[in-house]
mmCIF file of C-alpha atoms in Angstrom:
data_model
loop_
_atom_site.group_PDB
_atom_site.id
_atom_site.type_symbol
_atom_site.label_atom_id
_atom_site.label_comp_id
_atom_site.label_asym_id
_atom_site.label_seq_id
_atom_site.Cartn_x
_atom_site.Cartn_y
_atom_site.Cartn_z
ATOM 1 C CA MET A 1 33.225 137.122 24.975
ATOM 2 C CA LEU A 2 33.379 140.521 27.251
ATOM 3 C CA ARG A 3 37.136 140.189 27.302
ATOM 4 C CA LEU A 4 37.433 140.056 23.626
ATOM 5 C CA ARG A 5 35.177 143.222 23.157
ATOM 6 C CA ARG A 6 37.335 145.034 25.668
ATOM 7 C CA THR A 7 40.591 144.123 23.819
ATOM 8 C CA ALA A 8 39.064 145.017 20.379
ATOM 9 C CA THR A 9 37.913 148.458 21.890
ATOM 10 C CA ALA A 10 41.467 149.113 23.515
ATOM 11 C CA ALA A 11 43.027 148.189 20.078
ATOM 12 C CA ALA A 12 40.761 150.592 18.179
ATOM 13 C CA VAL A 13 41.460 153.343 20.791
ATOM 14 C CA VAL A 14 45.320 152.701 20.317
ATOM 15 C CA PHE A 15 45.054 152.808 16.585
ATOM 16 C CA THR A 16 43.048 156.102 16.506
ATOM 17 C CA VAL A 17 45.419 157.955 18.884
ATOM 18 C CA ALA A 18 48.468 156.745 16.676
ATOM 19 C CA THR A 19 46.821 157.767 13.465
ATOM 20 C CA THR A 20 45.889 161.140 14.848
ATOM 21 C CA ALA A 21 49.633 161.527 16.005
ATOM 22 C CA VAL A 22 50.882 160.613 12.464
ATOM 23 C CA LEU A 23 48.533 162.986 10.713
ATOM 24 C CA GLY A 24 49.264 165.709 13.296
ATOM 25 C CA VAL A 25 52.829 165.574 12.348
ATOM 26 C CA ALA A 26 52.377 165.079 8.660
ATOM 27 C CA GLY A 27 49.520 167.712 8.214
ATOM 28 C CA PRO A 28 51.800 170.878 8.643
ATOM 29 C CA ALA A 29 54.648 169.432 6.483
ATOM 30 C CA SER A 30 52.637 169.053 3.489
ATOM 31 C CA ALA A 31 50.854 172.527 3.656
ATOM 32 C CA HIS A 32 53.647 174.701 2.207
ATOM 33 C CA VAL A 33 54.239 177.218 -0.570
ATOM 34 C CA SER A 34 54.172 175.319 -3.893
ATOM 35 C CA VAL A 35 54.301 176.106 -7.607
ATOM 36 C CA ASN A 36 51.772 174.663 -9.886
ATOM 37 C CA PRO A 37 52.053 172.880 -12.199
ATOM 38 C CA LYS A 38 55.409 171.134 -10.864
ATOM 39 C CA GLU A 39 56.787 170.310 -14.218
ATOM 40 C CA ALA A 40 57.480 172.144 -17.454
ATOM 41 C CA THR A 41 59.546 172.030 -20.726
ATOM 42 C CA GLN A 42 62.847 173.858 -21.176
ATOM 43 C CA GLY A 43 62.819 176.481 -23.661
ATOM 44 C CA GLY A 44 58.870 176.892 -23.554
ATOM 45 C CA TYR A 45 56.463 179.067 -21.777
ATOM 46 C CA GLY A 46 54.048 178.540 -19.195
ATOM 47 C CA ARG A 47 51.349 179.660 -16.756
ATOM 48 C CA PHE A 48 52.364 178.836 -13.265
ATOM 49 C CA ALA A 49 50.617 179.592 -9.858
ATOM 50 C CA PHE A 50 52.248 180.168 -6.398
ATOM 51 C CA ARG A 51 49.988 178.612 -4.052
ATOM 52 C CA VAL A 52 50.043 179.936 -0.493
ATOM 53 C CA PRO A 53 48.170 178.158 2.343
ATOM 54 C CA ASN A 54 47.615 179.883 5.725
ATOM 55 C CA GLU A 55 48.955 177.680 8.411
ATOM 56 C CA SER A 56 48.258 180.067 11.436
ATOM 57 C CA ASP A 57 45.078 179.534 13.522
ATOM 58 C CA THR A 58 45.015 183.270 14.694
ATOM 59 C CA ALA A 59 46.727 185.490 11.853
ATOM 60 C CA SER A 60 46.270 186.094 8.418
ATOM 61 C CA THR A 61 48.932 186.013 5.504
ATOM 62 C CA THR A 62 49.635 189.728 4.375
ATOM 63 C CA LYS A 63 52.627 189.459 2.132
ATOM 64 C CA VAL A 64 54.324 186.935 0.003
ATOM 65 C CA GLU A 65 57.683 187.083 -1.522
ATOM 66 C CA VAL A 66 59.010 184.804 -4.276
ATOM 67 C CA VAL A 67 62.767 184.972 -5.196
ATOM 68 C CA LEU A 68 63.529 183.795 -8.826
ATOM 69 C CA PRO A 69 66.773 181.742 -9.126
ATOM 70 C CA GLU A 70 69.880 183.583 -10.025
ATOM 71 C CA ASN A 71 71.367 180.743 -11.897
ATOM 72 C CA ALA A 72 68.256 180.379 -14.334
ATOM 73 C CA PRO A 73 67.247 183.937 -15.368
ATOM 74 C CA VAL A 74 63.845 184.112 -17.335
ATOM 75 C CA GLY A 75 63.540 186.681 -20.178
ATOM 76 C CA SER A 76 59.831 187.246 -19.787
ATOM 77 C CA VAL A 77 57.903 187.300 -16.479
ATOM 78 C CA SER A 78 54.495 188.763 -16.177
ATOM 79 C CA THR A 79 51.998 188.650 -13.369
ATOM 80 C CA MET A 80 47.994 188.296 -13.473
ATOM 81 C CA PRO A 81 46.045 190.594 -11.147
ATOM 82 C CA VAL A 82 44.941 189.295 -7.857
ATOM 83 C CA PRO A 83 42.014 191.109 -6.382
ATOM 84 C CA GLY A 84 42.944 192.892 -3.172
ATOM 85 C CA TRP A 85 46.619 192.528 -3.833
ATOM 86 C CA THR A 86 49.370 194.785 -5.311
ATOM 87 C CA VAL A 87 52.581 193.168 -6.849
ATOM 88 C CA THR A 88 55.928 194.633 -6.903
ATOM 89 C CA VAL A 89 58.507 193.380 -9.569
ATOM 90 C CA GLU A 90 62.167 193.778 -8.869
ATOM 91 C CA LYS A 91 65.077 193.187 -11.458
ATOM 92 C CA ARG A 92 68.600 192.662 -11.601
ATOM 93 C CA LYS A 93 71.501 192.744 -14.395
ATOM 94 C CA VAL A 94 72.224 189.454 -15.993
ATOM 95 C CA ASP A 95 75.492 188.499 -17.620
ATOM 96 C CA PRO A 96 75.631 187.068 -20.264
ATOM 97 C CA PRO A 97 72.361 188.545 -21.657
ATOM 98 C CA VAL A 98 69.198 186.439 -21.925
ATOM 99 C CA GLU A 99 67.950 186.013 -25.514
ATOM 100 C CA VAL A 100 64.219 186.355 -26.061
ATOM 101 C CA HIS A 101 62.747 186.280 -29.718
ATOM 102 C CA GLY A 102 66.223 187.449 -31.164
ATOM 103 C CA SER A 103 66.608 190.250 -28.575
ATOM 104 C CA GLN A 104 69.261 190.446 -26.087
ATOM 105 C CA LEU A 105 68.066 191.363 -22.486
ATOM 106 C CA THR A 106 70.461 192.632 -20.017
ATOM 107 C CA GLU A 107 67.908 192.525 -17.159
ATOM 108 C CA ALA A 108 65.661 189.858 -15.745
ATOM 109 C CA VAL A 109 63.082 189.720 -12.988
ATOM 110 C CA SER A 110 64.717 188.794 -9.627
ATOM 111 C CA LYS A 111 61.841 188.891 -7.238
ATOM 112 C CA LEU A 112 58.102 189.258 -6.893
ATOM 113 C CA THR A 113 56.176 190.691 -3.867
ATOM 114 C CA TRP A 114 52.455 190.549 -3.264
ATOM 115 C CA THR A 115 51.075 192.564 -0.531
ATOM 116 C CA ALA A 116 47.491 192.482 0.641
ATOM 117 C CA SER A 117 45.297 195.689 1.168
ATOM 118 C CA GLY A 118 42.182 195.794 3.178
ATOM 119 C CA ASP A 119 40.434 192.540 3.754
ATOM 120 C CA ALA A 120 42.198 190.394 1.230
ATOM 121 C CA ALA A 121 44.701 188.912 3.453
ATOM 122 C CA VAL A 122 44.691 185.000 3.417
ATOM 123 C CA LYS A 123 42.893 184.085 6.562
ATOM 124 C CA PRO A 124 43.061 180.814 8.604
ATOM 125 C CA GLY A 125 41.948 177.844 6.836
ATOM 126 C CA GLN A 126 42.335 179.555 3.485
ATOM 127 C CA PHE A 127 44.990 179.689 0.633
ATOM 128 C CA GLN A 128 45.585 182.075 -2.298
ATOM 129 C CA GLU A 129 47.192 181.594 -5.729
ATOM 130 C CA PHE A 130 49.309 184.222 -7.412
ATOM 131 C CA PRO A 131 49.522 183.350 -11.209
ATOM 132 C CA VAL A 132 52.684 184.056 -13.223
ATOM 133 C CA SER A 133 53.525 183.688 -16.863
ATOM 134 C CA MET A 134 57.218 182.825 -17.542
ATOM 135 C CA GLY A 135 59.290 181.962 -20.581
ATOM 136 C CA PRO A 136 61.356 181.060 -22.342
ATOM 137 C CA LEU A 137 62.333 178.600 -19.294
ATOM 138 C CA PRO A 138 66.043 178.109 -19.029
ATOM 139 C CA GLN A 139 68.115 175.035 -19.942
ATOM 140 C CA VAL A 140 68.334 173.565 -16.292
ATOM 141 C CA ASP A 141 67.022 170.589 -14.620
ATOM 142 C CA ARG A 142 64.890 172.630 -11.966
ATOM 143 C CA MET A 143 64.085 176.126 -10.712
ATOM 144 C CA VAL A 144 63.879 176.774 -6.907
ATOM 145 C CA PHE A 145 61.760 179.701 -5.801
ATOM 146 C CA LYS A 146 62.806 180.727 -2.369
ATOM 147 C CA SER A 147 59.763 182.256 -0.670
ATOM 148 C CA LEU A 148 58.941 184.225 2.313
ATOM 149 C CA GLN A 149 55.535 184.278 3.893
ATOM 150 C CA THR A 150 54.497 187.149 6.320
ATOM 151 C CA TYR A 151 51.683 187.042 8.785
ATOM 152 C CA SER A 152 49.668 189.705 10.185
ATOM 153 C CA ASP A 153 51.062 189.047 13.671
ATOM 154 C CA GLY A 154 54.724 189.903 12.142
ATOM 155 C CA ASN A 155 55.523 186.263 12.043
ATOM 156 C CA VAL A 156 57.767 185.286 8.885
ATOM 157 C CA VAL A 157 57.949 181.798 7.492
ATOM 158 C CA ARG A 158 60.863 181.299 5.412
ATOM 159 C CA TRP A 159 60.287 178.629 2.662
ATOM 160 C CA ILE A 160 63.929 178.468 1.486
ATOM 161 C CA GLU A 161 65.323 175.038 2.048
ATOM 162 C CA GLU A 162 66.209 173.329 -1.289
ATOM 163 C CA PRO A 163 64.961 169.737 -1.376
ATOM 164 C CA THR A 164 67.529 166.847 -2.144
ATOM 165 C CA PRO A 165 66.423 164.144 -4.447
ATOM 166 C CA GLY A 166 65.985 160.944 -2.520
ATOM 167 C CA ALA A 167 66.167 162.409 0.887
ATOM 168 C CA GLU A 168 63.238 163.430 3.100
ATOM 169 C CA GLU A 169 61.485 166.533 2.489
ATOM 170 C CA PRO A 170 62.879 169.562 4.511
ATOM 171 C CA GLU A 171 60.817 171.066 7.270
ATOM 172 C CA LYS A 172 60.400 174.429 5.264
ATOM 173 C CA PRO A 173 61.036 173.400 1.457
ATOM 174 C CA ALA A 174 61.031 176.053 -1.229
ATOM 175 C CA PRO A 175 58.715 175.741 -4.373
ATOM 176 C CA VAL A 176 60.504 173.557 -6.931
ATOM 177 C CA LEU A 177 59.687 173.557 -10.743
ATOM 178 C CA THR A 178 61.194 170.500 -12.592
ATOM 179 C CA LEU A 179 62.314 171.167 -16.132
ATOM 180 C CA THR A 180 62.591 168.390 -18.686
ATOM 181 C CA PRO A 181 64.295 168.657 -22.250
ATOM 182 C CA ALA A 182 62.035 169.257 -25.292
ATOM 183 C CA SER A 183 60.981 165.842 -26.850
ATOM 184 C CA ALA A 184 63.383 164.534 -29.534
ATOM 185 C CA SER A 185 60.671 163.404 -31.686
ATOM 186 C CA ALA A 186 59.347 167.001 -31.666
ATOM 187 C CA SER A 187 62.706 168.389 -32.806
ATOM 188 C CA ALA A 188 62.937 165.621 -35.585
ATOM 189 C CA ALA A 189 59.396 166.150 -36.965
ATOM 190 C CA PRO A 190 60.462 169.261 -39.280
ATOM 191 C CA SER A 191 63.084 167.225 -40.799
ATOM 192 C CA ALA A 192 60.815 164.225 -41.570
ATOM 193 C CA ALA A 193 58.522 166.397 -43.484
ATOM 194 C CA PRO A 194 60.827 167.045 -46.371
ATOM 195 C CA ALA A 195 61.874 163.455 -46.560
ATOM 196 C CA GLY A 196 58.383 162.493 -46.992
ATOM 197 C CA GLN A 197 57.780 165.344 -49.487
ATOM 198 C CA ALA A 198 60.963 164.001 -51.434
ATOM 199 C CA GLU A 199 59.430 160.307 -51.630
ATOM 200 C CA ALA A 200 56.168 162.006 -52.966
ATOM 201 C CA ASP A 201 58.226 163.968 -55.567
ATOM 202 C CA ASP A 202 59.962 160.880 -56.520
ATOM 203 C CA ASP A 203 56.540 158.988 -57.036
ATOM 204 C CA ASP A 204 55.474 162.044 -59.180
ATOM 205 C CA ASP A 205 58.459 161.789 -61.394
ATOM 206 C CA ASP A 206 57.950 158.058 -61.812
ATOM 207 C CA SER A 207 54.345 158.761 -62.830
ATOM 208 C CA ASP A 208 55.357 161.627 -65.367
ATOM 209 C CA GLY A 209 57.960 159.307 -66.934
ATOM 210 C CA ALA A 210 55.552 156.473 -67.369
ATOM 211 C CA ALA A 211 52.938 158.751 -68.926
ATOM 212 C CA THR A 212 55.553 160.208 -71.272
ATOM 213 C CA GLY A 213 56.614 156.708 -72.215
ATOM 214 C CA LEU A 214 53.096 155.848 -72.970
ATOM 215 C CA GLY A 215 52.527 158.824 -74.929
ATOM 216 C CA ILE A 216 55.597 158.294 -77.263
ATOM 217 C CA ALA A 217 54.550 154.565 -77.679
ATOM 218 C CA GLY A 218 51.108 155.688 -78.753
ATOM 219 C CA LEU A 219 52.535 158.262 -81.268
ATOM 220 C CA VAL A 220 54.649 155.637 -82.934
ATOM 221 C CA ALA A 221 51.793 153.101 -83.078
ATOM 222 C CA GLY A 222 49.544 155.951 -84.867
ATOM 223 C CA LEU A 223 52.424 156.678 -87.291
ATOM 224 C CA ALA A 224 52.737 153.051 -88.227
ATOM 225 C CA GLY A 225 48.959 152.861 -88.708
ATOM 226 C CA LEU A 226 49.038 155.633 -90.955
ATOM 227 C CA LEU A 227 51.930 154.241 -92.935
ATOM 228 C CA LEU A 228 50.312 150.701 -93.392
ATOM 229 C CA GLY A 229 47.057 152.512 -94.232
ATOM 230 C CA GLY A 230 48.682 154.557 -97.025
ATOM 231 C CA LEU A 231 50.294 151.463 -98.543
ATOM 232 C CA ALA A 232 47.138 149.499 -98.561
ATOM 233 C CA PHE A 233 45.477 152.514 -100.236
ATOM 234 C CA ALA A 234 48.086 152.943 -103.038
ATOM 235 C CA ARG A 235 47.988 149.024 -103.603
ATOM 236 C CA THR A 236 44.219 149.035 -103.984
ATOM 237 C CA ARG A 237 44.327 151.897 -106.413
ATOM 238 C CA ARG A 238 47.063 149.918 -108.656
ATOM 239 C CA GLU A 239 44.796 146.808 -108.605
ATOM 240 C CA ALA A 240 41.807 148.817 -109.507
ATOM 241 C CA ALA A 241 43.492 150.776 -112.352
ATOM 242 C CA PRO A 242 42.444 149.352 -116.059
ATOM 243 C CA LYS A 243 45.116 147.431 -117.807
ATOM 244 C CA ALA A 244 46.536 148.601 -121.276
#
């Protein structure tokens, strides 16, 4: 009995050590700069947040740089104020221009840089989100936002590796926003409404025709009644008249 207990205890220790080792390796890999939500619709607008966790045990995150992809320019990009942080917006020329609400834009945002001031830096064990509004989203499958994270000790982490579908996650993956085409049913909805309206119009026409037919039939019946009534009245008068 004692031998069984010792065996079980040894197995538990081995399992704990193995689990700790696995979690210790997997933990840092999953804590990287990301964009939330991770999916959106092509051609639409959305509010997204770049989530930046602090992976250092001794230093704080003081600057975050996010580069927008050159192959997928966005016409409208605006940032939300983050307390204690200032943001710098850089632009670049785009050719061909980006169309937004009927206007041709020759410039698009190329880079966003947030810098902490005072005590606003992201401290160990914390994370910070940097909200951005973007649109219309380009007609591409995904947008890769290569990012740089600068710490107070001068260390810079480069989150710039592009993930490959079906492959293992890179050591320093860049945030990825997956874009899906607009729903086919949504695009077909406007054309469905006129068709339904046409059917309704046809029903209305049929109802109007039936009403007109009934009206004519009633008029004919009324005239026939008047005619028969007149003939009967004339016959009665003839029969009632004195004979010579």
